[in-house]
GROMACS .gro file of C-alpha atoms in nm:
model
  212
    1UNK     CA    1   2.686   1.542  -1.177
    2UNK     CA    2   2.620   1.197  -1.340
    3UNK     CA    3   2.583   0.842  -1.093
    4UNK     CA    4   2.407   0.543  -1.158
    5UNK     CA    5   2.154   0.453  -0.885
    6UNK     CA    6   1.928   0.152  -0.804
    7UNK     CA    7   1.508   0.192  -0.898
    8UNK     CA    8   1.442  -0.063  -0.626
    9UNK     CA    9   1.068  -0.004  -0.776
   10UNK     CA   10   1.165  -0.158  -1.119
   11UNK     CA   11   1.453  -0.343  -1.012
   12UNK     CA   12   1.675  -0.149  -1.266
   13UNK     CA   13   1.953   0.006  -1.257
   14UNK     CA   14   1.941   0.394  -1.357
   15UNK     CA   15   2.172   0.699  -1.488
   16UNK     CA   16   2.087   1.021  -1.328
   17UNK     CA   17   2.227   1.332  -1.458
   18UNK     CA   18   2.213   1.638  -1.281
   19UNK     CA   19   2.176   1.996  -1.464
   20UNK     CA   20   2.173   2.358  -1.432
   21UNK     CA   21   1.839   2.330  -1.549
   22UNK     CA   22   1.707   1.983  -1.385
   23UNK     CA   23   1.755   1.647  -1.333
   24UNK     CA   24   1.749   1.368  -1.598
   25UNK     CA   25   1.725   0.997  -1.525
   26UNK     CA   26   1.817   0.687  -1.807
   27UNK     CA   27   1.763   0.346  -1.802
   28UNK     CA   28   2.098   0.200  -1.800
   29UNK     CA   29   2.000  -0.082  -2.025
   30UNK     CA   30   1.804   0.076  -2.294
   31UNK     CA   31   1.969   0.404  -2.233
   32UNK     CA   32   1.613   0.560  -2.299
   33UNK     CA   33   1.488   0.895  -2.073
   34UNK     CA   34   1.296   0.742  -1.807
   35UNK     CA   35   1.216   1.097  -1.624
   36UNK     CA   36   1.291   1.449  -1.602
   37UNK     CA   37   1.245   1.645  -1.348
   38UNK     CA   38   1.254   2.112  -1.364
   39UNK     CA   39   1.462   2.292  -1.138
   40UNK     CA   40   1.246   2.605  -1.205
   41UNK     CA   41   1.031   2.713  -0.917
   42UNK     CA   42   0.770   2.971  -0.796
   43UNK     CA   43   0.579   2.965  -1.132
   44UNK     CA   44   0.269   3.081  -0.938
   45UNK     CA   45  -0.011   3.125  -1.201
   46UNK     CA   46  -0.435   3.168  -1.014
   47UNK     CA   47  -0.555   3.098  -1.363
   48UNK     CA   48  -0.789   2.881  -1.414
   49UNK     CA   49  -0.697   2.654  -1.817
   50UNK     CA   50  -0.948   2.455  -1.996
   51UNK     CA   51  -0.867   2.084  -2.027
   52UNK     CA   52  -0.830   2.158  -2.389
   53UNK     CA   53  -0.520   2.435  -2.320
   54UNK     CA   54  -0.355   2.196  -2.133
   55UNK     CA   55  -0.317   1.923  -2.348
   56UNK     CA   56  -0.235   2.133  -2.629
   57UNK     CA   57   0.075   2.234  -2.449
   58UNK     CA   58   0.159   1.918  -2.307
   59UNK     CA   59   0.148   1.775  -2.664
   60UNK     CA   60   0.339   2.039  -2.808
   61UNK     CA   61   0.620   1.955  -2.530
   62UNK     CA   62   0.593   1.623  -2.616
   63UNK     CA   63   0.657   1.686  -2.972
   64UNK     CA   64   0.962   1.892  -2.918
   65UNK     CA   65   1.166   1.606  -2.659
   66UNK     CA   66   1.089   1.381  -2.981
   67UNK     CA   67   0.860   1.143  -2.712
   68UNK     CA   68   0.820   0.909  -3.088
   69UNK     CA   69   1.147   0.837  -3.076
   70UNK     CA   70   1.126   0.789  -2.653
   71UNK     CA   71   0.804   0.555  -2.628
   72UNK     CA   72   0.743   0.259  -2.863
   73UNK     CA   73   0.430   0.282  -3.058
   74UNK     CA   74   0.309   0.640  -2.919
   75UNK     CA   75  -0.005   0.677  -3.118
   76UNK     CA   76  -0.114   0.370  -2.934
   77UNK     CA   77  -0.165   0.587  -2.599
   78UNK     CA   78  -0.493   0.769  -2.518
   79UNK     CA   79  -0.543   1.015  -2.263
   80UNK     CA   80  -0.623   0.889  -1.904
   81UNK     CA   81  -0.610   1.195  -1.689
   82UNK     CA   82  -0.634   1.530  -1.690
   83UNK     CA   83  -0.596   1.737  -1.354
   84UNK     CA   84  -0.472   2.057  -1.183
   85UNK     CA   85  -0.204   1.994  -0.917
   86UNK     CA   86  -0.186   2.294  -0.754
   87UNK     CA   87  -0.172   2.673  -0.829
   88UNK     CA   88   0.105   2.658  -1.132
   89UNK     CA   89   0.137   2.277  -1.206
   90UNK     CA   90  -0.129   2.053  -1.457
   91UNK     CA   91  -0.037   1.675  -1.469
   92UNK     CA   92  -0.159   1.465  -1.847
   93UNK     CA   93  -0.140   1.104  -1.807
   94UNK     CA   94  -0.099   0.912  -2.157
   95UNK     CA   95  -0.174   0.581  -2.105
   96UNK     CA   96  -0.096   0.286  -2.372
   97UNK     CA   97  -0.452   0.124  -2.461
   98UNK     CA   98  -0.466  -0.281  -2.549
   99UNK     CA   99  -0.834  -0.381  -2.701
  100UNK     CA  100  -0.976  -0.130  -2.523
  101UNK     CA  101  -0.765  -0.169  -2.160
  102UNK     CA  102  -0.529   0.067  -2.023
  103UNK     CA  103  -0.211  -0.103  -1.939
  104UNK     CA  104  -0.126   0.188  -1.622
  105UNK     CA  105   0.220   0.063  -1.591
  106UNK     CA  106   0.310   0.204  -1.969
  107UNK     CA  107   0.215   0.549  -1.932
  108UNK     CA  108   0.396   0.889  -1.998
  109UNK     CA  109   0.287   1.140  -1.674
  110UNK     CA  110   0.375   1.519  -1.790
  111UNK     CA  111   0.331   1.781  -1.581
  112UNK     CA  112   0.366   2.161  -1.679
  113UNK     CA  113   0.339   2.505  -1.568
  114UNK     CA  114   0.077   2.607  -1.877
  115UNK     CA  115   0.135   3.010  -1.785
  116UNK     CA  116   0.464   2.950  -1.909
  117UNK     CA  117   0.428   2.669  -2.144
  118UNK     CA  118   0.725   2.489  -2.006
  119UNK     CA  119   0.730   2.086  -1.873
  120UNK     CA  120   0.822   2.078  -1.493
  121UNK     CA  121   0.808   1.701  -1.515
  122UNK     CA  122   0.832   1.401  -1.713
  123UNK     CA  123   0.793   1.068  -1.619
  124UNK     CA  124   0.783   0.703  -1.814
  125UNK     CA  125   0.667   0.397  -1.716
  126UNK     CA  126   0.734   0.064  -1.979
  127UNK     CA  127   0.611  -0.216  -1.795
  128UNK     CA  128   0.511  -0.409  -2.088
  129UNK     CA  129   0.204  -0.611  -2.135
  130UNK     CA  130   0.331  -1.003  -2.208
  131UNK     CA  131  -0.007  -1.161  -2.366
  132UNK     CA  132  -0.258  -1.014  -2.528
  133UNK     CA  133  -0.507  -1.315  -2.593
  134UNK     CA  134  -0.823  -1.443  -2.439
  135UNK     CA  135  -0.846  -1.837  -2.427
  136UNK     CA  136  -1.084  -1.813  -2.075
  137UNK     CA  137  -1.432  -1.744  -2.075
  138UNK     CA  138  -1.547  -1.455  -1.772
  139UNK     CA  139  -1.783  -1.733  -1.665
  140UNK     CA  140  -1.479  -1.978  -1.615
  141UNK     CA  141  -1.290  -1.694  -1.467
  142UNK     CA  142  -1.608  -1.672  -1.194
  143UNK     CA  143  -1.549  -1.976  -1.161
  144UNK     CA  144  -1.211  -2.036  -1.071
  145UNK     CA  145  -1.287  -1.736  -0.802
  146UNK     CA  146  -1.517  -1.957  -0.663
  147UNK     CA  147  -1.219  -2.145  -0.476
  148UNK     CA  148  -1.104  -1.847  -0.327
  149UNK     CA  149  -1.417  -1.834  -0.126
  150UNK     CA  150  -1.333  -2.158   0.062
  151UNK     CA  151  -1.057  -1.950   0.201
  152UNK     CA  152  -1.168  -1.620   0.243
  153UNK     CA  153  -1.433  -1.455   0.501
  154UNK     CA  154  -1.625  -1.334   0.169
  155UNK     CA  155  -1.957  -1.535   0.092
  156UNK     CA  156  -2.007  -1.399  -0.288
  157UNK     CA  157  -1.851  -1.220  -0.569
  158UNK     CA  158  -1.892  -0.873  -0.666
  159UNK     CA  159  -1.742  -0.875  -1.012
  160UNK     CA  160  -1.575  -1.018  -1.214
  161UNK     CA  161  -1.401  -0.804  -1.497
  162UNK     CA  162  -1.118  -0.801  -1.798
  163UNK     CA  163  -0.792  -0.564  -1.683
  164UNK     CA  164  -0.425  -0.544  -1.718
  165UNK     CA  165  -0.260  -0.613  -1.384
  166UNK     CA  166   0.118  -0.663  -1.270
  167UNK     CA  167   0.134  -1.072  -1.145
  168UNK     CA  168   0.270  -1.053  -0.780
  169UNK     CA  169   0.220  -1.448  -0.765
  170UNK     CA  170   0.126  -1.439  -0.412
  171UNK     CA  171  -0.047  -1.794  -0.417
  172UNK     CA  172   0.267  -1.973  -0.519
  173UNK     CA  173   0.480  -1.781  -0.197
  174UNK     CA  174   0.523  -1.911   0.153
  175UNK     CA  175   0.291  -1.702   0.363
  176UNK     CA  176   0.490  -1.366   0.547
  177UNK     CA  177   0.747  -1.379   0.242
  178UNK     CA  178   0.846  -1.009   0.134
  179UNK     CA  179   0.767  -1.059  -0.323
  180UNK     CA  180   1.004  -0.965  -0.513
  181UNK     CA  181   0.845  -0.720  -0.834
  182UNK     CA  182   0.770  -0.840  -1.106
  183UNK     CA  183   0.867  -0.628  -1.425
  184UNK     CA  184   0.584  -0.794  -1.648
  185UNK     CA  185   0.212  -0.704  -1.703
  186UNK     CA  186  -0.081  -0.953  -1.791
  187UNK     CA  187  -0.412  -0.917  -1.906
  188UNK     CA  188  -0.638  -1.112  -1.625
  189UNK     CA  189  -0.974  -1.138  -1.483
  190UNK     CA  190  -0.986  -0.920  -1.169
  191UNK     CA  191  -1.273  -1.124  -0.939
  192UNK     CA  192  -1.355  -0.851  -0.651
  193UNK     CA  193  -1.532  -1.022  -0.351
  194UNK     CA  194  -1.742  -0.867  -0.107
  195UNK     CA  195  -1.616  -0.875   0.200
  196UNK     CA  196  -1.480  -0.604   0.409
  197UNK     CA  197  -1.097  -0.596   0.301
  198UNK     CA  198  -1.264  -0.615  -0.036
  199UNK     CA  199  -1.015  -0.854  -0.171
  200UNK     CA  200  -0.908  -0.936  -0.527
  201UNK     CA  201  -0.744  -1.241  -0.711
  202UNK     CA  202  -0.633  -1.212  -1.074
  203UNK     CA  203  -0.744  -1.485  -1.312
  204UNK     CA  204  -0.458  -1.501  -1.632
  205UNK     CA  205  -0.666  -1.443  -1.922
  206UNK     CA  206  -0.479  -1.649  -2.133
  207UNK     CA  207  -0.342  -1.987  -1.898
  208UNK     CA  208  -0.653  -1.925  -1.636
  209UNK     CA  209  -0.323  -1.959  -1.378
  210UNK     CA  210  -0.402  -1.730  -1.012
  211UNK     CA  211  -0.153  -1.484  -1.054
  212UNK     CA  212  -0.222  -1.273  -0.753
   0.00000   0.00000   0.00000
């Protein structure tokens, strides 16, 4: 069975095509794998792997769907995560790495059932990263957060610190509006307050703009 379907996530439109053997789904656009999904069940395995047998098979799986040839600049992603689902499923989170950052939203998820060395699940994200330089100081960045506490309950920062974040733009919106996602990523200051909804606003690294 093949249809095309709406990621309402990603606002993109998808191929799925259904198998005796699972389920794969293509961006319609790039025509790239975008996940994979097993039909195999009841793999039931009490064994307990090392963190170092798990990897090795989820990099030998990778090697063999050709994941070079899938994901732009591979060998620019660095392990994240490394955990045990349940009973008979690991999950190895490649994340691609900017300066130092992780950039979450361009990550390759694989889970597998190691006792039989076979991938139950793929998944890509490729929300790409849109700057990559500095031009603001953290001490300007503070300072820009500074004006948030004229309208916010908080009476101090907590932090102040360098990430990747997805802009959601919600100082620009009329108040109640439902945002619409953005399918960009931006290196910002994240300035965490310390009040009790512990609330964030991201500083753009690069124009010093609020971009959520």
């Amino acid at each position: 069975k093949v249809e095309r379907i709406e990621n309402n996530l990603d606002s993109k439109e998808e191929v799925s095509v259904d198998t005796e053997y699972g389920i794969f789904y293509f961006n319609s656009d790039t025509k790239k794998l975008r996940k994979y999904i097993s039909k195999k069940t009841k793999v039931k395995s009490e064994e307990n792997y090392p963190d170092e047998r798990i990897v090795e098979i989820a990099n030998k799986l990778l090697d063999t769907i050709g994941i070079k040839d899938i994901v732009e600049d591979f060998s620019d992603y660095k392990i994240r995560k490394i955990e045990k689902f349940d009973s008979e499923i690991w999950t190895v989170e490649y994340c691609k790495v900017y300066d130092g950052i992780e950039n979450t939203a361009e990550a390759v998820v694989v889970d597998v059932f190691p006792s039989i060395g076979e991938l139950m699940m793929l998944t890509i994200r490729n929300t790409k990263l849109t700057n990559r330089e500095v031009k603001i100081t953290k001490e300007y960045a503070m300072k820009l957060g500074e004006e948030y506490l004229k309208r916010s309950v908080a009476t101090g920062i907590k932090s102040v610190e360098l990430g990747i974040v997805r802009p959601n733009l919600l100082f620009r919106e009329e108040k109640g509006k439902i945002y619409k996602h953005i399918n960009e990523m931006r290196k910002a200051y994240i300035v965490k307050f310390d009040n009790k909804s512990k609330s964030e606003v991201y500083i753009d690294a690069t124009t010093g703009e609020f971009i959520g």
